[in-house]
Tab-separated table of C-alpha atoms in Angstrom:
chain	number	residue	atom	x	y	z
A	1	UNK	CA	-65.717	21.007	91.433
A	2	UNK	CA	-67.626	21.705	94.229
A	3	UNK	CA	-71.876	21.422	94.739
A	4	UNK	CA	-72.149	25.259	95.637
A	5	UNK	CA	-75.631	26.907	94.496
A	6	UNK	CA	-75.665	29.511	91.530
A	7	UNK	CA	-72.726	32.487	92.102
A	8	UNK	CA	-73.336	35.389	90.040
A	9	UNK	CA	-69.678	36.794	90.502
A	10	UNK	CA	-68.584	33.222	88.913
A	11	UNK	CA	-70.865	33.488	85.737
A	12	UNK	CA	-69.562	36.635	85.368
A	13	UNK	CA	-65.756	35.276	85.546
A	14	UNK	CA	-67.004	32.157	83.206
A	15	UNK	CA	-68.463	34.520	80.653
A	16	UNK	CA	-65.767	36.885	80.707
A	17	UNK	CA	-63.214	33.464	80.167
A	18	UNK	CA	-65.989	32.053	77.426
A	19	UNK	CA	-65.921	35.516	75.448
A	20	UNK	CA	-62.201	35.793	75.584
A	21	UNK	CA	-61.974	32.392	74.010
A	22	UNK	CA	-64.696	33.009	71.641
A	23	UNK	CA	-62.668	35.844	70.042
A	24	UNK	CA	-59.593	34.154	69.999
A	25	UNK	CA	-61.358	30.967	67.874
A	26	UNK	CA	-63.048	33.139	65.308
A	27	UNK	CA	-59.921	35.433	64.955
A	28	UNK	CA	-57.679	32.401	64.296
A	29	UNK	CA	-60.431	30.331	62.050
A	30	UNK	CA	-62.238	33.351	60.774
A	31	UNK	CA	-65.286	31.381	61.673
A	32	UNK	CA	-68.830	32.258	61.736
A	33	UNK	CA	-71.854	32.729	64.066
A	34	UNK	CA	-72.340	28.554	64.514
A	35	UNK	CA	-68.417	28.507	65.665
A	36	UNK	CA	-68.363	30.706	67.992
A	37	UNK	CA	-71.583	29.802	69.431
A	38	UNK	CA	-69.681	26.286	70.078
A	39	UNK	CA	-67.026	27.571	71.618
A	40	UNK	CA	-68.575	29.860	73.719
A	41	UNK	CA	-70.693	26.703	75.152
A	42	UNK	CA	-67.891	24.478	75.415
A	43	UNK	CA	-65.739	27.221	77.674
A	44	UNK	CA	-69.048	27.666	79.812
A	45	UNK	CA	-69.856	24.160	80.320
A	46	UNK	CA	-66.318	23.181	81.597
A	47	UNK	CA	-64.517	23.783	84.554
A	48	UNK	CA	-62.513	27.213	84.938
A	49	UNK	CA	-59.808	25.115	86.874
A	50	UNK	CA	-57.561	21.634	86.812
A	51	UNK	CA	-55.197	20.048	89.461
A	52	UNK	CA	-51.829	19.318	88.538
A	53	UNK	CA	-48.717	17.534	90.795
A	54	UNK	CA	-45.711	19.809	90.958
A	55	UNK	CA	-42.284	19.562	91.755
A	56	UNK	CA	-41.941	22.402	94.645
A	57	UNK	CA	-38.041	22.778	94.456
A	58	UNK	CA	-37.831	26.120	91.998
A	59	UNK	CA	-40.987	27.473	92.301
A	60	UNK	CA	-43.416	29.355	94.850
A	61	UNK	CA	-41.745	29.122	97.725
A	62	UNK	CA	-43.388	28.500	100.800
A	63	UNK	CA	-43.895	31.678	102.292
A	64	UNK	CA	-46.089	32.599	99.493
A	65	UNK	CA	-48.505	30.442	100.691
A	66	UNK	CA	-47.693	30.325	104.889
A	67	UNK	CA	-45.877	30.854	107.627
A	68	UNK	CA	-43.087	28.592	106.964
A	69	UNK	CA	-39.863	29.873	105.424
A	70	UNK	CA	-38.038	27.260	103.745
A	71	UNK	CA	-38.420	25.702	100.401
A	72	UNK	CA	-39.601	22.310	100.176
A	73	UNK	CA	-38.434	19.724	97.829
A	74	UNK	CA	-41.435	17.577	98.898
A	75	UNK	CA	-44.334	17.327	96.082
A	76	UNK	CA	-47.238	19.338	96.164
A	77	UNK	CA	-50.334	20.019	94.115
A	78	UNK	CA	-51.749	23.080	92.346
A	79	UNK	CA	-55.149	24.224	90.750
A	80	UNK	CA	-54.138	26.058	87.742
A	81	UNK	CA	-57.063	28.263	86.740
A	82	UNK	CA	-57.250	28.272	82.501
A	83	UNK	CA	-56.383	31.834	81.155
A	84	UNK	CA	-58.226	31.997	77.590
A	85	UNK	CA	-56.644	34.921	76.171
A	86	UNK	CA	-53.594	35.919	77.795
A	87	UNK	CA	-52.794	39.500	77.565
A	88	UNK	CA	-51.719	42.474	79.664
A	89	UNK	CA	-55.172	42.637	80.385
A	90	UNK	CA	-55.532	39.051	82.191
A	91	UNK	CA	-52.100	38.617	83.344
A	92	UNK	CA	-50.600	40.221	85.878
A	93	UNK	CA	-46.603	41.030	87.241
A	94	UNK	CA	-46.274	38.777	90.168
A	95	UNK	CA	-48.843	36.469	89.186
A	96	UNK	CA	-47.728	32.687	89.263
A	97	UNK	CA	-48.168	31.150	85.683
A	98	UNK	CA	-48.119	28.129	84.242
A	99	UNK	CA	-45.792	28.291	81.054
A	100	UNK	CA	-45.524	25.892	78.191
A	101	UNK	CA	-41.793	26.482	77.867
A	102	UNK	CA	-39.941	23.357	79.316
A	103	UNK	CA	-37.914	24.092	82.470
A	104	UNK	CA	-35.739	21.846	84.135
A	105	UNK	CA	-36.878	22.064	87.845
A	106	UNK	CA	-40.256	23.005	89.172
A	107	UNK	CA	-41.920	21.040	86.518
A	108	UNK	CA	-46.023	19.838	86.794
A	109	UNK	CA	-45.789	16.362	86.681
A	110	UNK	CA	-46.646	14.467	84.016
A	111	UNK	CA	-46.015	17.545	81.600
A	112	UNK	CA	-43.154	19.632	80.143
A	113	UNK	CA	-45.323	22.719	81.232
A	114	UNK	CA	-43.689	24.830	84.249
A	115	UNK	CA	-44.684	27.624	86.953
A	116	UNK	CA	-42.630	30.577	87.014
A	117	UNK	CA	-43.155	34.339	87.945
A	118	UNK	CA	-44.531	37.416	85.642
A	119	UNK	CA	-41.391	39.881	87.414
A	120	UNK	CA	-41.974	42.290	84.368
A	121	UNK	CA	-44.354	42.697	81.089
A	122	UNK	CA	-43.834	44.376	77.253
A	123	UNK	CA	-42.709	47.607	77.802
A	124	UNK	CA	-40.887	46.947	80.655
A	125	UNK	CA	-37.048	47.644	80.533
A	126	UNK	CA	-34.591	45.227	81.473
A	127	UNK	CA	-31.121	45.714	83.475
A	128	UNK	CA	-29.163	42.945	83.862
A	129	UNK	CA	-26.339	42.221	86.913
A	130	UNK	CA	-23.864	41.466	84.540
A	131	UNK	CA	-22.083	44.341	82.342
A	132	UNK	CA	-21.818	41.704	79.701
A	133	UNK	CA	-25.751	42.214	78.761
A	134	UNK	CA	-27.451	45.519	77.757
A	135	UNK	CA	-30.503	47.347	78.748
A	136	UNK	CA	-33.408	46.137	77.015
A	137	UNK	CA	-37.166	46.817	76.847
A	138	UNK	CA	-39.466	43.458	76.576
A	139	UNK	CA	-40.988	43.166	73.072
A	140	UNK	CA	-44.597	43.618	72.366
A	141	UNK	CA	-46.879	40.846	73.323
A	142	UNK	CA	-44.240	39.149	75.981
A	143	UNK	CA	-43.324	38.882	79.600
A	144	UNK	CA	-40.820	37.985	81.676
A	145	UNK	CA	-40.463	35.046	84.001
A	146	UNK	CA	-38.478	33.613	86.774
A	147	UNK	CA	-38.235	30.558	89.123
A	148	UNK	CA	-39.604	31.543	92.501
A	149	UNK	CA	-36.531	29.920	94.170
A	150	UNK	CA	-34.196	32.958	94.219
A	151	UNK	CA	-31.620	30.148	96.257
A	152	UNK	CA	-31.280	28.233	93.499
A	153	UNK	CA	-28.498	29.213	90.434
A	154	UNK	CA	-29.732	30.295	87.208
A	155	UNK	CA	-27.744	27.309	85.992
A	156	UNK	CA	-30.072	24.964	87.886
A	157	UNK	CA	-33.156	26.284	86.391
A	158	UNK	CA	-34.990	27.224	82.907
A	159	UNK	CA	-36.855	29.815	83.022
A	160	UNK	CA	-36.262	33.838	80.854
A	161	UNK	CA	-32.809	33.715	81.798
A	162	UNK	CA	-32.499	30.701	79.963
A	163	UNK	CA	-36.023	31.295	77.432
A	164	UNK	CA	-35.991	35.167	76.755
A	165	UNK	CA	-38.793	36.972	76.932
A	166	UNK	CA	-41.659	34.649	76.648
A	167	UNK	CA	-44.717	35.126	74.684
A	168	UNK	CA	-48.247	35.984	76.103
A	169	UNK	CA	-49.534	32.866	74.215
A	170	UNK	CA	-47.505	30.593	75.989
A	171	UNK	CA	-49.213	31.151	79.200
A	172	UNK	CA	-51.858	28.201	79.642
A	173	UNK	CA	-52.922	29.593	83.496
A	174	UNK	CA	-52.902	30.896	86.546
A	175	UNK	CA	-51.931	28.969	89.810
A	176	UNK	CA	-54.349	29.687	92.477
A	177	UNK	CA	-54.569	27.317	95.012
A	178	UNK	CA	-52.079	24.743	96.392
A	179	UNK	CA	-52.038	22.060	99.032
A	180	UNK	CA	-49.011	19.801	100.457
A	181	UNK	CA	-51.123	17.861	103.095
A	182	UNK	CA	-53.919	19.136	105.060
A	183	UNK	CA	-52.146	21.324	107.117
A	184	UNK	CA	-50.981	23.261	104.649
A	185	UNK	CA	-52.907	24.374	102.198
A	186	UNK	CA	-54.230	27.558	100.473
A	187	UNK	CA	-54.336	30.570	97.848
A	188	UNK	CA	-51.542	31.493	95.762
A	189	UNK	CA	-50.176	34.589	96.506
A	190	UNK	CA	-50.200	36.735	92.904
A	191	UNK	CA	-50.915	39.981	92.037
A	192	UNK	CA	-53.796	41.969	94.079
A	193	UNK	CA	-56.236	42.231	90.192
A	194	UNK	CA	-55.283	38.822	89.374
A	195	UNK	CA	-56.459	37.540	92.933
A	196	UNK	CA	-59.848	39.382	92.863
A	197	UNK	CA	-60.305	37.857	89.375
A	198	UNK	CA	-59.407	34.484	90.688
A	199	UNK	CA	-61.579	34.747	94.250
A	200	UNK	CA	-64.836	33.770	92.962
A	201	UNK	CA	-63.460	30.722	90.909
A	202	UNK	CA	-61.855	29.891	94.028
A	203	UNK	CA	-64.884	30.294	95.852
A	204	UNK	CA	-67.295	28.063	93.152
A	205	UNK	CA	-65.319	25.442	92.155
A	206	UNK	CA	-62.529	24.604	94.710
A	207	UNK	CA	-63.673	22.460	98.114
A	208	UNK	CA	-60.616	22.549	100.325
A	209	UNK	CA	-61.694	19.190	101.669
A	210	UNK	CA	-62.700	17.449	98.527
A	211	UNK	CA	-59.408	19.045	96.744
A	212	UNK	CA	-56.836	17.504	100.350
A	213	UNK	CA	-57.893	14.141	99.356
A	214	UNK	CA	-57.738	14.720	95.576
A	215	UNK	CA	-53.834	16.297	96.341
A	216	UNK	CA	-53.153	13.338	98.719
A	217	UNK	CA	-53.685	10.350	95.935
A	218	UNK	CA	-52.280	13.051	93.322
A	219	UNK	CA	-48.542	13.046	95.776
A	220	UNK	CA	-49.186	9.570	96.508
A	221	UNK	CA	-48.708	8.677	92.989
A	222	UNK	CA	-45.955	10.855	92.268
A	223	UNK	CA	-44.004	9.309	95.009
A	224	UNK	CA	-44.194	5.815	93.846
A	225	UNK	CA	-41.477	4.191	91.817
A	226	UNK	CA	-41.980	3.627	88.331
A	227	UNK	CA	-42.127	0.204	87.793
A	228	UNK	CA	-40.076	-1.085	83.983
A	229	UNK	CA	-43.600	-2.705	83.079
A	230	UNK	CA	-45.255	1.228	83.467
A	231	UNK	CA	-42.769	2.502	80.690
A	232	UNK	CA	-44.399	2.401	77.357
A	233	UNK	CA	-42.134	0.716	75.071
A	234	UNK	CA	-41.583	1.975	71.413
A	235	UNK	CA	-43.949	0.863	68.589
A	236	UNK	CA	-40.693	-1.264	67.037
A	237	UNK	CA	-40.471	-3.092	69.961
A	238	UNK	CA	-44.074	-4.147	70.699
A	239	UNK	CA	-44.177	-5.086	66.937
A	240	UNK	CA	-41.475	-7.451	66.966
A	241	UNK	CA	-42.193	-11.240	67.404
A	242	UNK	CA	-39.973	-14.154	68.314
A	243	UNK	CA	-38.767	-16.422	65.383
């Protein structure tokens, strides 16, 4: 988070996030004025955004984000910005999303949540490559999504192909900003709306400096071994005693 003075254009963003997320609560819990009141503080009173390691192989490749134009299997880091209600209305086609439908490459670290790309929305019809599979049009309420890495085989990642369509409620965020060192860093390319939504949040709460040496330790990490004393081990085995 950075120390930037008072930005109207990021209130606006925060309420707009806090009254999205107000609905949803009362909608789902049918609760009253106190409820919402409390969730409508909570949502204004956090941060709009998070850093997460990712695995760079099937997603956003780099050219989204630079001038080079090869894929990196290096890690990298992302700030995901929090998307309270997804809906046509918040999420875009082309924006880069963070899913919580397990893929197999491209994951964040630490999660089973992945990144993959809004390439079409409800409504949308879908024509496959193959003869085997017929036309279809995307069911209310979903989207789908692919792995950025067109190089890479369906077979060697999850994403629609694998999934189906996905639902709109299974969309946690938005990546926005990404860094793998401090000479590359940056915005996320996504759509052109979801970009102007994002550009203020940017603006408020992400400090390019402050957010290199966050993504440094962040990759540092994720590039150490795992030691056998850093694996939890099941309950039954911490319980058990020596006779």
């Amino acid at each position: 988070m950075s120390g930037k003075a008072w930005s109207l254009a990021y209130t606006v963003q925060k309420v707009i996030q806090a009254s999205h997320a107000t609905k949803r609560a009362v909608d789902a819990q049918n609760g009253g004025i106190l409820d919402a009141a409390k969730v409508f503080a909570q949502v204004i009173s956090e941060p709009a955004t998070s850093v997460s390691g990712l695995r760079f192989q099937a997603v956003a490749p780099t050219e989204k984000f630079s001038e080079a134009k090869e894929y990196s299997e290096d890690p990298a880091t992302v700030v995901i910005r929090k998307i309270q209600a997804p809906s046509p209305n918040t999420v875009f086609v082309g924006d880069l999303v963070v899913t919580e439908s397990e893929g197999k490459v491209g994951a964040l670290e630490g999660s089973s949540m992945s990144l993959c790309r809004v390439v079409a929305q409800e409504g949308d019809e879908m024509i496959s490559d193959s003869s085997e599979h017929e036309p279809f049009h995307l069911p209310y309420d979903t989207v789908w999504l692919l792995a950025d890495n067109e190089k890479l085989s369906h077979k060697d990642v999850t994403d629609s192909r694998t999934w189906g369509p996905v639902e709109y409620s299974k969309i946690i965020g938005r990546a926005v900003y990404y860094c793998r060192g401090a000479s590359e860093h940056g915005m996320v390319e996504n759509s052109t709306h979801g970009m102007m939504c994002d550009k203020a949040i940017i603006d408020y709460e992400v400090d390019p400096q402050e957010f290199i040496k966050t993504s440094d330790e962040i990759i540092k990490n994720m590039c150490m071994p795992k030691k056998e004393s850093d694996t939890p081990k099941p309950d039954s085995e911490q319980s058990e005693k020596p006779e």
